[in-house]
Amino acid sequence: MTGTVGGCAGPGFGSVPRKEDGRFVRGRGRFVDDIALPGMLHGAVLRSPYAHARIVSVDTTAAESHPKVRAVITGETLAARDMAWMPTFSHDVAAVLATDKVRYQGQEVAFVVAEDRYAARDALALIEVEYEPLAPVVDARRSLDADAPVIRDDLDGRTGPDGRGNHVFDWETGDEAATGVQFARAAHVSACDLVYPRVHPAPLETCGTVADYDRISGKLTVHATAQAPHAHRMLYSRIAGIPEHHIRIIAPDIGGGFGNKVGMYPGYLCAVVGSIMTGAPVKWVEDRSENLMSTSFARDFHMHGEIAADADGRILAIRVSVLADHGAFNATAQPSKFPAGFFGVFTGSYDIAAAHCRVTGVYTNKAPGGVAYACSFRVTEAVYLVERLVDVLARDTGRDPAELRMANLLTPDRFPFRSATGWEYDSGDYPRALRTALEMADYPALRAEQKERRAAYERTGAGTLTGIGMSVFTEAVGAGPRRLMDIMGLGMADGAELRVHPTGTAVLRLSCMSQGQGHETTFAQIVSHELGLPIDAVQVVQGDTDNTPFGLGTYGSRSTPVSGAAASVAASKVREQARQVAAVLLEVAADDLRWDVGTGTADGGNFAVAGVPGISVTLREIALAAHGGLDLPDGVDGQLTASTVYNPPNLTFPFGAYVCVVDVDPGTGEVDVRRFVAVDDCGVRINPMIVEGQIHGGLADGVGMALMELVAFDDDGNHLSASFMDYLLPTAMECPAWELAATVTPSPHHPLGAKGVGESATVGSPPAVVNAVLDAINVRHADMPLTPAHVWRALQGRPIRPDIAIR
Amino acid sequence: MQVPAFFEYQRATSVEHVVALLERFGPEARIVAGGHSLIPMMKLRLAQPELLVDVNDLHELSGVSVVDGQLRIGALTRHAELLASAVAGEHFPILHDAERVIADPVVRNRGTVGGSVCQADPSEDLSGVFTALRTVAVVRGPDGERTVPMREFFRGPYETAVAPAEILVELRVPLRPGAGSAYVKVDRRAGDWAVAAAGAVVSLGPGRVVTEVGIGLTAVGDADFTAVEAEDLLRGEVADEDAFAAAGAAASAHCRPVADQRGPVDYKRHLAGELTVRALRAAAARAHDGTT
């Protein structure tokens, strides 16, 4: 790994080892499936074998007579409690257990609670369900056909105009007329159809819960894989009718989320009902196939993009239309005023005069979801679109893709920049990032080598072809300003509470929840940075709604931009309170005190009297005094504690420039990712090692999506990717030694200048890999995933359609 | 939730014990060795055996050695052992080529050679390797021991010549001094099953004339994992690019791949030819024609 890291000046910041790793490397993490409560029962879900079928009858008699079965829950059971349907994050409803129809393969039909998990699974086979199969809608492009079967007949004709039964929404952004003007005056227009296929977040820990309802107190405790514990508490309250203050959500260690654990799943709710019915705790943990078949997928965007340029290669405008496959229920988790997420940032990193986009969402007989898998609310799709279109434009006009990009990038003097679709980019230096990446890759030498290799191949018919691909991406993360952004009416602001104990150690309580991101370390570093305490002296509490303030959770790279800012503000408040206490201790005016953050010792920072050497008091001394008998002035509370709710003024806009080098074997279609240079700018880096770890993971994600990851279906709606034998995740064997570098352009509005980085590499890397492969084989466009078969077929001029079964 | 259905379990103490248990329980009993195919199928309840006969204590069934002009590979030999075996690599580099691309180290540490061929997965790498090598399988049952040539071993997907009360105990590969061998595979990702794969064993005489050749194909629909037509074309020809291309074309024409998420038929058919050529080229390069 090469490169520089920056922005980590001052105590607290820097590449310190992660506090949580001590337990993880010893196998002592505590995940949902590690929880065993006294008398705990086990749940299992019966799922639909059909993509679309009417339920004629459900007979549970035999299952109920199994000696170890304690309860069998069906849609009818839930309907009696008014719980057969639940609200989704996107103004729709979704079935908890099917009552009328099943609408995708793997949909939940019944739930068995038994004394052990073997008996629960055995009893599933004893439930007899009679189905009347219906024609499924599998191809999103056929969903609005007049003769397409109507999936959501429960909505009773409310789904769309003109009788379009499977219509979910139309949404547009940008200025259509102004875009038309630019296209009319363009010297060149390139158009391209692109599919960002359905993929899955596939966290290694699947979703699960232990629900524990106390019949005496009426209190419900839910241990669950929840990226957003506080939002879940409200949902449980609304759906199950239990008062919110009687519900406690505890998210223990979480083994990866990537957006998959934001949503509310039927299994969670059935475990709650099972616990209410039996009076015992009920554990339900899904298996790999259940996770891949039924939980939140990502992407599934069918895009048509057009890009207009003048004769000098200046990009004038972009026009896009999208068909978005939302599955059987519109359950995408995104700010509710943004039905296509933040796809509106599709103008990318370029200075583009006009842009317009229209998105149509449709229902199909597939699992619900849509926004998940580290995508920053569909920024992934937006970046893929623009970075592919720019490459297509370069090819069509005979320009070098690096030069074309450099000529059109926004320059640093344009920030803050308002894009043609209305987004205000906070800060950036895109040319520097691209220049750095090209220099690290030695771009001219790569182009020369590519030429040589192609000549050799054409001469001998043997060897490999080299391709060089790049992307310059702009992210939009840290949702968000609550006047614009909410989920189910909950504004996306985050609380934080900080308390310094009498002995000078501290506890920070967060609303967000780590799934592997290292919050226990990064957030302790933020407090250390503000108060001068050692990182180890700061305990970070997260994931327990009884012990943390309210907030919207961890996804969309929002933890550092929102909760990180909240932690910083809370610590500043504590510091200012400490100043007041110090003023009393030193018998001087608070304004005469100067803060010195110190060197991270147990004493913490100190306040010294300006102009009087040697008179100072440490934070540790202040903490003790603040808890003691000191007579404090009016308006200054005793103890040392502060809380805040941080409402971000804007999103943050991390960015980066990536260069990927691949070698393709034209005889087999195999792709070898030889090099990957990633220059990331996420503003100030609190823990550069953690940042780089996030980037490593995201780059691997990108290789995976570009080359192998895919959820495919056959004509009957059968899920063809329901195991890790079929849904391929990349391994170390497919990943090169990442070559990383950083530039640091602080966010002007974040208290620490940080921007969030959890999804940058996942967003930025797929187009770099795809551009590299297509550059190698000299093909204008082929859709992901570029498996060997697909690369070979693209070379034959007959690309494969990725979203349906290969024939 | 993936948990197996109820089953009984016995840990065998001898091959005779295995055969006795298999006889008593009939076709509902299954042998478990490495378990890397059987256990996942049981968890998915695609397999629901009544009895598992665990053979992992039968150390006499593992090991790689040369005896009487044959390379003998015990059925319980782990993939990792075969990969680490110097004697196997010395005589048949194809074995190491193949083992290197079978699954991943974790699977190779536990999975067994005998288990792999008895599973008879249409995409099993070793099946194509052992047919190319004209290996002989040694099977033991109630009536004693018998041998089955690997080219008659496979009876279709997941079906072999091993009867319900029999156990595969050993694979015997006749040594072929001077022969060269190689295995090439295309997969979508390290550890994935083959999209297609080809193995070749080539013996050369003076003038680099092919005196004998074995070509194994995996994952392209050949029930016996063998490209017989390509072998027949090549035998007696000079081992050059034209001959390899003709053999590749024959392999491509005679295979019967089916489309799946690993690729369409035309691509797999192309790979059968391309990989046959590559395997032959590499095998011939490793062969000695006896003149130098």
mmCIF file of C-alpha atoms in Angstrom, chain B:
data_model
loop_
_atom_site.group_PDB
_atom_site.id
_atom_site.type_symbol
_atom_site.label_atom_id
_atom_site.label_comp_id
_atom_site.label_asym_id
_atom_site.label_seq_id
_atom_site.Cartn_x
_atom_site.Cartn_y
_atom_site.Cartn_z
ATOM 1 C CA MET B 1 -33.263 -22.603 8.947
ATOM 2 C CA GLN B 2 -30.776 -25.162 7.728
ATOM 3 C CA VAL B 3 -30.689 -28.124 10.107
ATOM 4 C CA PRO B 4 -30.680 -31.752 9.032
ATOM 5 C CA ALA B 5 -33.515 -34.178 9.643
ATOM 6 C CA PHE B 6 -33.102 -36.959 12.185
ATOM 7 C CA PHE B 7 -30.428 -39.545 11.370
ATOM 8 C CA GLU B 8 -28.401 -42.216 13.112
ATOM 9 C CA TYR B 9 -24.649 -42.163 13.197
ATOM 10 C CA GLN B 10 -22.015 -44.887 13.388
ATOM 11 C CA ARG B 11 -18.265 -44.511 13.417
ATOM 12 C CA ALA B 12 -16.824 -47.396 11.407
ATOM 13 C CA THR B 13 -13.828 -49.315 12.762
ATOM 14 C CA SER B 14 -12.959 -51.260 9.599
ATOM 15 C CA VAL B 15 -13.941 -51.600 5.972
ATOM 16 C CA GLU B 16 -15.741 -54.829 6.934
ATOM 17 C CA HIS B 17 -17.681 -52.862 9.532
ATOM 18 C CA VAL B 18 -18.665 -50.320 6.872
ATOM 19 C CA VAL B 19 -19.876 -53.025 4.536
ATOM 20 C CA ALA B 20 -21.836 -54.723 7.319
ATOM 21 C CA LEU B 21 -23.577 -51.468 8.255
ATOM 22 C CA LEU B 22 -24.358 -50.667 4.640
ATOM 23 C CA GLU B 23 -25.807 -54.134 4.173
ATOM 24 C CA ARG B 24 -27.973 -53.829 7.263
ATOM 25 C CA PHE B 25 -29.375 -50.348 6.508
ATOM 26 C CA GLY B 26 -29.593 -50.650 2.708
ATOM 27 C CA PRO B 27 -29.730 -47.653 0.393
ATOM 28 C CA GLU B 28 -30.842 -45.304 3.223
ATOM 29 C CA ALA B 29 -27.338 -45.431 4.674
ATOM 30 C CA ARG B 30 -24.676 -43.068 3.417
ATOM 31 C CA ILE B 31 -20.927 -43.004 3.931
ATOM 32 C CA VAL B 32 -19.541 -39.719 5.225
ATOM 33 C CA ALA B 33 -15.870 -38.867 4.762
ATOM 34 C CA GLY B 34 -15.045 -35.184 4.279
ATOM 35 C CA GLY B 35 -18.750 -34.400 4.211
ATOM 36 C CA HIS B 36 -18.414 -31.298 2.071
ATOM 37 C CA SER B 37 -21.173 -32.337 -0.306
ATOM 38 C CA LEU B 38 -23.288 -34.583 1.894
ATOM 39 C CA ILE B 39 -23.611 -32.373 4.976
ATOM 40 C CA PRO B 40 -24.814 -29.281 3.053
ATOM 41 C CA MET B 41 -27.312 -31.476 1.194
ATOM 42 C CA MET B 42 -28.528 -32.844 4.534
ATOM 43 C CA LYS B 43 -28.865 -29.351 5.975
ATOM 44 C CA LEU B 44 -30.960 -28.375 2.978
ATOM 45 C CA ARG B 45 -32.811 -31.684 3.429
ATOM 46 C CA LEU B 46 -32.082 -32.611 -0.172
ATOM 47 C CA ALA B 47 -30.507 -35.702 1.376
ATOM 48 C CA GLN B 48 -32.148 -37.395 4.369
ATOM 49 C CA PRO B 49 -30.132 -40.560 5.064
ATOM 50 C CA GLU B 50 -31.263 -42.738 7.962
ATOM 51 C CA LEU B 51 -27.720 -43.661 8.875
ATOM 52 C CA LEU B 52 -24.375 -41.972 8.425
ATOM 53 C CA VAL B 53 -21.379 -44.293 8.405
ATOM 54 C CA ASP B 54 -18.347 -42.226 9.333
ATOM 55 C CA VAL B 55 -15.182 -43.655 7.758
ATOM 56 C CA ASN B 56 -12.760 -41.015 9.021
ATOM 57 C CA ASP B 57 -11.074 -43.441 11.432
ATOM 58 C CA LEU B 58 -10.107 -45.843 8.629
ATOM 59 C CA HIS B 59 -6.576 -44.570 8.188
ATOM 60 C CA GLU B 60 -5.695 -47.583 6.039
ATOM 61 C CA LEU B 61 -7.808 -45.941 3.313
ATOM 62 C CA SER B 62 -5.629 -42.850 3.032
ATOM 63 C CA GLY B 63 -2.239 -42.250 1.514
ATOM 64 C CA VAL B 64 -0.481 -41.891 -1.824
ATOM 65 C CA SER B 65 2.215 -44.362 -2.941
ATOM 66 C CA VAL B 66 3.681 -46.179 -5.929
ATOM 67 C CA VAL B 67 3.151 -49.950 -5.883
ATOM 68 C CA ASP B 68 3.607 -52.376 -8.782
ATOM 69 C CA GLY B 69 3.831 -49.693 -11.448
ATOM 70 C CA GLN B 70 0.740 -47.889 -10.207
ATOM 71 C CA LEU B 71 0.140 -44.697 -8.321
ATOM 72 C CA ARG B 72 -2.233 -45.743 -5.573
ATOM 73 C CA ILE B 73 -4.423 -43.122 -3.955
ATOM 74 C CA GLY B 74 -6.472 -44.193 -0.957
ATOM 75 C CA ALA B 75 -10.114 -43.144 -1.115
ATOM 76 C CA LEU B 76 -9.829 -41.296 2.206
ATOM 77 C CA THR B 77 -6.838 -39.236 1.024
ATOM 78 C CA ARG B 78 -7.601 -35.560 1.618
ATOM 79 C CA HIS B 79 -7.306 -33.182 -1.311
ATOM 80 C CA ALA B 80 -4.585 -31.347 0.587
ATOM 81 C CA GLU B 81 -2.573 -34.574 0.945
ATOM 82 C CA LEU B 82 -2.764 -35.286 -2.763
ATOM 83 C CA LEU B 83 -1.755 -31.701 -3.491
ATOM 84 C CA ALA B 84 1.209 -32.054 -1.124
ATOM 85 C CA SER B 85 2.251 -35.471 -2.439
ATOM 86 C CA ALA B 86 5.596 -35.210 -4.227
ATOM 87 C CA VAL B 87 5.222 -38.641 -5.787
ATOM 88 C CA ALA B 88 1.831 -37.746 -7.261
ATOM 89 C CA GLY B 89 3.174 -34.500 -8.696
ATOM 90 C CA GLU B 90 6.258 -36.175 -10.091
ATOM 91 C CA HIS B 91 4.321 -38.753 -12.079
ATOM 92 C CA PHE B 92 1.178 -36.810 -12.871
ATOM 93 C CA PRO B 93 1.358 -33.005 -12.667
ATOM 94 C CA ILE B 94 -2.299 -33.040 -13.745
ATOM 95 C CA LEU B 95 -3.186 -34.072 -10.189
ATOM 96 C CA HIS B 96 -1.556 -30.996 -8.717
ATOM 97 C CA ASP B 97 -2.942 -28.747 -11.463
ATOM 98 C CA ALA B 98 -6.437 -29.933 -10.578
ATOM 99 C CA GLU B 99 -6.062 -29.949 -6.809
ATOM 100 C CA ARG B 100 -4.821 -26.371 -6.871
ATOM 101 C CA VAL B 101 -8.161 -25.213 -8.320
ATOM 102 C CA ILE B 102 -10.501 -27.436 -6.317
ATOM 103 C CA ALA B 103 -12.544 -25.314 -3.907
ATOM 104 C CA ASP B 104 -10.365 -23.631 -1.284
ATOM 105 C CA PRO B 105 -7.800 -24.705 1.328
ATOM 106 C CA VAL B 106 -10.447 -25.239 3.982
ATOM 107 C CA VAL B 107 -12.371 -27.667 1.794
ATOM 108 C CA ARG B 108 -9.191 -29.324 0.567
ATOM 109 C CA ASN B 109 -8.066 -29.979 4.135
ATOM 110 C CA ARG B 110 -11.148 -32.055 4.812
ATOM 111 C CA GLY B 111 -12.621 -33.215 1.528
ATOM 112 C CA THR B 112 -11.460 -36.593 0.214
ATOM 113 C CA VAL B 113 -10.492 -37.865 -3.202
ATOM 114 C CA GLY B 114 -12.832 -40.859 -2.933
ATOM 115 C CA GLY B 115 -15.718 -38.735 -1.727
ATOM 116 C CA SER B 116 -15.295 -36.407 -4.690
ATOM 117 C CA VAL B 117 -15.502 -39.103 -7.337
ATOM 118 C CA CYS B 118 -18.295 -40.990 -5.544
ATOM 119 C CA GLN B 119 -20.383 -37.808 -5.362
ATOM 120 C CA ALA B 120 -20.229 -37.881 -9.201
ATOM 121 C CA ASP B 121 -21.073 -34.218 -9.518
ATOM 122 C CA PRO B 122 -21.104 -33.390 -13.246
ATOM 123 C CA SER B 123 -18.683 -30.544 -12.495
ATOM 124 C CA GLU B 124 -16.236 -32.523 -10.357
ATOM 125 C CA ASP B 125 -12.649 -31.782 -11.365
ATOM 126 C CA LEU B 126 -11.177 -35.112 -10.288
ATOM 127 C CA SER B 127 -13.675 -37.077 -12.356
ATOM 128 C CA GLY B 128 -12.219 -35.672 -15.577
ATOM 129 C CA VAL B 129 -8.704 -36.132 -14.263
ATOM 130 C CA PHE B 130 -9.092 -39.795 -13.384
ATOM 131 C CA THR B 131 -10.847 -40.671 -16.633
ATOM 132 C CA ALA B 132 -8.055 -38.958 -18.580
ATOM 133 C CA LEU B 133 -5.556 -41.011 -16.563
ATOM 134 C CA ARG B 134 -7.429 -44.273 -17.249
ATOM 135 C CA THR B 135 -7.559 -44.875 -13.540
ATOM 136 C CA VAL B 136 -8.988 -48.033 -12.035
ATOM 137 C CA ALA B 137 -11.268 -47.841 -9.018
ATOM 138 C CA VAL B 138 -11.058 -50.537 -6.346
ATOM 139 C CA VAL B 139 -14.379 -51.225 -4.669
ATOM 140 C CA ARG B 140 -15.080 -53.503 -1.721
ATOM 141 C CA GLY B 141 -18.422 -55.028 -0.808
ATOM 142 C CA PRO B 142 -20.078 -58.107 0.707
ATOM 143 C CA ASP B 143 -18.622 -60.290 -2.042
ATOM 144 C CA GLY B 144 -15.106 -58.977 -1.630
ATOM 145 C CA GLU B 145 -13.086 -56.663 -3.825
ATOM 146 C CA ARG B 146 -13.579 -55.769 -7.470
ATOM 147 C CA THR B 147 -12.153 -53.197 -9.854
ATOM 148 C CA VAL B 148 -13.946 -50.765 -12.139
ATOM 149 C CA PRO B 149 -12.220 -48.653 -14.826
ATOM 150 C CA MET B 150 -12.985 -44.976 -14.203
ATOM 151 C CA ARG B 151 -14.345 -44.707 -17.736
ATOM 152 C CA GLU B 152 -17.108 -47.110 -16.647
ATOM 153 C CA PHE B 153 -17.451 -45.698 -13.153
ATOM 154 C CA PHE B 154 -19.916 -42.877 -13.779
ATOM 155 C CA ARG B 155 -23.504 -43.830 -14.520
ATOM 156 C CA GLY B 156 -24.931 -40.304 -14.777
ATOM 157 C CA PRO B 157 -25.159 -37.291 -12.498
ATOM 158 C CA TYR B 158 -24.631 -38.364 -8.873
ATOM 159 C CA GLU B 159 -24.635 -42.062 -9.833
ATOM 160 C CA THR B 160 -21.688 -44.417 -9.905
ATOM 161 C CA ALA B 161 -20.880 -48.089 -10.307
ATOM 162 C CA VAL B 162 -20.457 -48.385 -6.540
ATOM 163 C CA ALA B 163 -23.390 -50.470 -5.260
ATOM 164 C CA PRO B 164 -25.324 -49.488 -2.090
ATOM 165 C CA ALA B 165 -23.415 -51.963 0.088
ATOM 166 C CA GLU B 166 -20.012 -51.176 -1.429
ATOM 167 C CA ILE B 167 -17.283 -48.701 -0.613
ATOM 168 C CA LEU B 168 -14.604 -47.225 -2.858
ATOM 169 C CA VAL B 169 -11.273 -48.002 -1.203
ATOM 170 C CA GLU B 170 -8.599 -46.982 -3.688
ATOM 171 C CA LEU B 171 -7.797 -45.414 -7.043
ATOM 172 C CA ARG B 172 -4.978 -46.953 -9.083
ATOM 173 C CA VAL B 173 -3.331 -44.946 -11.827
ATOM 174 C CA PRO B 174 -1.027 -46.902 -14.144
ATOM 175 C CA LEU B 175 2.337 -45.155 -14.375
ATOM 176 C CA ARG B 176 3.297 -43.944 -17.823
ATOM 177 C CA PRO B 177 6.982 -43.067 -17.943
ATOM 178 C CA GLY B 178 7.613 -40.010 -20.096
ATOM 179 C CA ALA B 179 3.973 -39.025 -20.338
ATOM 180 C CA GLY B 180 3.037 -35.409 -19.786
ATOM 181 C CA SER B 181 -0.196 -34.296 -18.175
ATOM 182 C CA ALA B 182 -2.037 -31.088 -17.398
ATOM 183 C CA TYR B 183 -5.385 -29.738 -16.242
ATOM 184 C CA VAL B 184 -6.955 -26.384 -17.092
ATOM 185 C CA LYS B 185 -10.171 -24.961 -15.724
ATOM 186 C CA VAL B 186 -12.278 -21.868 -16.172
ATOM 187 C CA ASP B 187 -14.322 -20.759 -13.202
ATOM 188 C CA ARG B 188 -16.134 -17.567 -12.349
ATOM 189 C CA ARG B 189 -14.197 -17.184 -9.122
ATOM 190 C CA ALA B 190 -11.622 -19.083 -7.118
ATOM 191 C CA GLY B 191 -13.370 -21.990 -5.456
ATOM 192 C CA ASP B 192 -16.335 -22.041 -7.806
ATOM 193 C CA TRP B 193 -17.257 -25.207 -9.675
ATOM 194 C CA ALA B 194 -15.883 -25.353 -13.200
ATOM 195 C CA VAL B 195 -17.673 -23.584 -16.019
ATOM 196 C CA ALA B 196 -15.692 -26.107 -18.022
ATOM 197 C CA ALA B 197 -12.388 -27.885 -17.556
ATOM 198 C CA ALA B 198 -10.154 -30.245 -19.465
ATOM 199 C CA GLY B 199 -7.419 -32.651 -18.467
ATOM 200 C CA ALA B 200 -4.972 -34.329 -20.797
ATOM 201 C CA VAL B 201 -2.332 -37.053 -20.560
ATOM 202 C CA VAL B 202 -0.053 -37.427 -23.555
ATOM 203 C CA SER B 203 2.568 -40.080 -24.327
ATOM 204 C CA LEU B 204 4.900 -39.261 -27.196
ATOM 205 C CA GLY B 205 7.096 -41.501 -29.344
ATOM 206 C CA PRO B 206 9.924 -40.565 -31.690
ATOM 207 C CA GLY B 207 9.112 -37.530 -33.836
ATOM 208 C CA ARG B 208 6.684 -36.407 -31.152
ATOM 209 C CA VAL B 209 4.066 -38.795 -32.448
ATOM 210 C CA VAL B 210 1.248 -39.316 -29.970
ATOM 211 C CA THR B 211 1.352 -42.935 -28.885
ATOM 212 C CA GLU B 212 -1.387 -42.683 -26.298
ATOM 213 C CA VAL B 213 -3.581 -39.901 -25.064
ATOM 214 C CA GLY B 214 -6.276 -39.413 -22.440
ATOM 215 C CA ILE B 215 -8.590 -36.415 -22.448
ATOM 216 C CA GLY B 216 -11.002 -35.750 -19.618
ATOM 217 C CA LEU B 217 -13.726 -33.117 -19.756
ATOM 218 C CA THR B 218 -15.616 -31.716 -16.796
ATOM 219 C CA ALA B 219 -18.902 -29.800 -16.584
ATOM 220 C CA VAL B 220 -19.773 -30.041 -20.273
ATOM 221 C CA GLY B 221 -22.258 -32.877 -20.167
ATOM 222 C CA ASP B 222 -20.102 -35.895 -20.958
ATOM 223 C CA ALA B 223 -21.509 -38.615 -18.754
ATOM 224 C CA ASP B 224 -18.181 -40.433 -18.686
ATOM 225 C CA PHE B 225 -16.107 -37.216 -18.494
ATOM 226 C CA THR B 226 -14.080 -38.309 -21.533
ATOM 227 C CA ALA B 227 -13.494 -36.873 -25.024
ATOM 228 C CA VAL B 228 -13.061 -40.229 -26.797
ATOM 229 C CA GLU B 229 -13.441 -38.800 -30.306
ATOM 230 C CA ALA B 230 -10.678 -36.296 -29.678
ATOM 231 C CA GLU B 231 -8.425 -39.024 -28.307
ATOM 232 C CA ASP B 232 -9.010 -41.171 -31.386
ATOM 233 C CA LEU B 233 -8.188 -38.276 -33.691
ATOM 234 C CA LEU B 234 -4.948 -37.499 -31.936
ATOM 235 C CA ARG B 235 -3.536 -40.979 -31.462
ATOM 236 C CA GLY B 236 -0.823 -41.577 -34.079
ATOM 237 C CA GLU B 237 -0.579 -37.914 -35.054
ATOM 238 C CA VAL B 238 2.354 -35.566 -34.489
ATOM 239 C CA ALA B 239 1.682 -33.472 -31.430
ATOM 240 C CA ASP B 240 1.450 -30.042 -33.017
ATOM 241 C CA GLU B 241 -0.955 -27.111 -32.980
ATOM 242 C CA ASP B 242 -2.941 -28.425 -35.948
ATOM 243 C CA ALA B 243 -3.460 -31.760 -34.265
ATOM 244 C CA PHE B 244 -4.469 -30.103 -31.005
ATOM 245 C CA ALA B 245 -6.890 -27.849 -32.849
ATOM 246 C CA ALA B 246 -8.495 -30.838 -34.533
ATOM 247 C CA ALA B 247 -8.791 -32.634 -31.207
ATOM 248 C CA GLY B 248 -10.260 -29.495 -29.625
ATOM 249 C CA ALA B 249 -12.811 -29.233 -32.419
ATOM 250 C CA ALA B 250 -13.806 -32.848 -31.867
ATOM 251 C CA ALA B 251 -14.134 -32.354 -28.123
ATOM 252 C CA SER B 252 -16.210 -29.253 -28.722
ATOM 253 C CA ALA B 253 -18.467 -30.967 -31.218
ATOM 254 C CA HIS B 254 -19.141 -34.056 -29.137
ATOM 255 C CA CYS B 255 -19.747 -32.546 -25.711
ATOM 256 C CA ARG B 256 -23.290 -31.895 -24.491
ATOM 257 C CA PRO B 257 -23.248 -28.890 -22.178
ATOM 258 C CA VAL B 258 -26.378 -27.372 -20.663
ATOM 259 C CA ALA B 259 -26.898 -23.675 -20.037
ATOM 260 C CA ASP B 260 -26.846 -22.374 -16.489
ATOM 261 C CA GLN B 261 -25.663 -19.273 -14.636
ATOM 262 C CA ARG B 262 -22.077 -20.302 -15.393
ATOM 263 C CA GLY B 263 -22.677 -19.824 -19.091
ATOM 264 C CA PRO B 264 -24.680 -20.560 -22.220
ATOM 265 C CA VAL B 265 -24.232 -23.664 -24.351
ATOM 266 C CA ASP B 266 -22.215 -21.982 -27.109
ATOM 267 C CA TYR B 267 -19.677 -20.660 -24.624
ATOM 268 C CA LYS B 268 -19.282 -23.972 -22.822
ATOM 269 C CA ARG B 269 -18.891 -25.741 -26.137
ATOM 270 C CA HIS B 270 -16.239 -23.212 -27.109
ATOM 271 C CA LEU B 271 -14.465 -23.773 -23.794
ATOM 272 C CA ALA B 272 -14.495 -27.539 -24.249
ATOM 273 C CA GLY B 273 -12.485 -27.035 -27.423
ATOM 274 C CA GLU B 274 -10.276 -24.211 -26.193
ATOM 275 C CA LEU B 275 -9.417 -25.930 -22.912
ATOM 276 C CA THR B 276 -8.786 -29.263 -24.643
ATOM 277 C CA VAL B 277 -6.243 -27.502 -26.850
ATOM 278 C CA ARG B 278 -4.626 -25.780 -23.870
ATOM 279 C CA ALA B 279 -4.496 -28.951 -21.788
ATOM 280 C CA LEU B 280 -2.979 -30.907 -24.693
ATOM 281 C CA ARG B 281 -0.447 -28.172 -25.368
ATOM 282 C CA ALA B 282 0.641 -28.079 -21.725
ATOM 283 C CA ALA B 283 0.675 -31.875 -21.396
ATOM 284 C CA ALA B 284 2.738 -32.327 -24.560
ATOM 285 C CA ALA B 285 5.191 -29.707 -23.368
ATOM 286 C CA ARG B 286 5.679 -31.748 -20.191
ATOM 287 C CA ALA B 287 6.074 -35.057 -22.076
ATOM 288 C CA HIS B 288 9.358 -36.680 -23.128
ATOM 289 C CA ASP B 289 9.407 -38.364 -26.518
ATOM 290 C CA GLY B 290 12.200 -40.736 -25.494
ATOM 291 C CA THR B 291 14.763 -39.317 -27.916
ATOM 292 C CA THR B 292 16.444 -36.834 -25.581
#
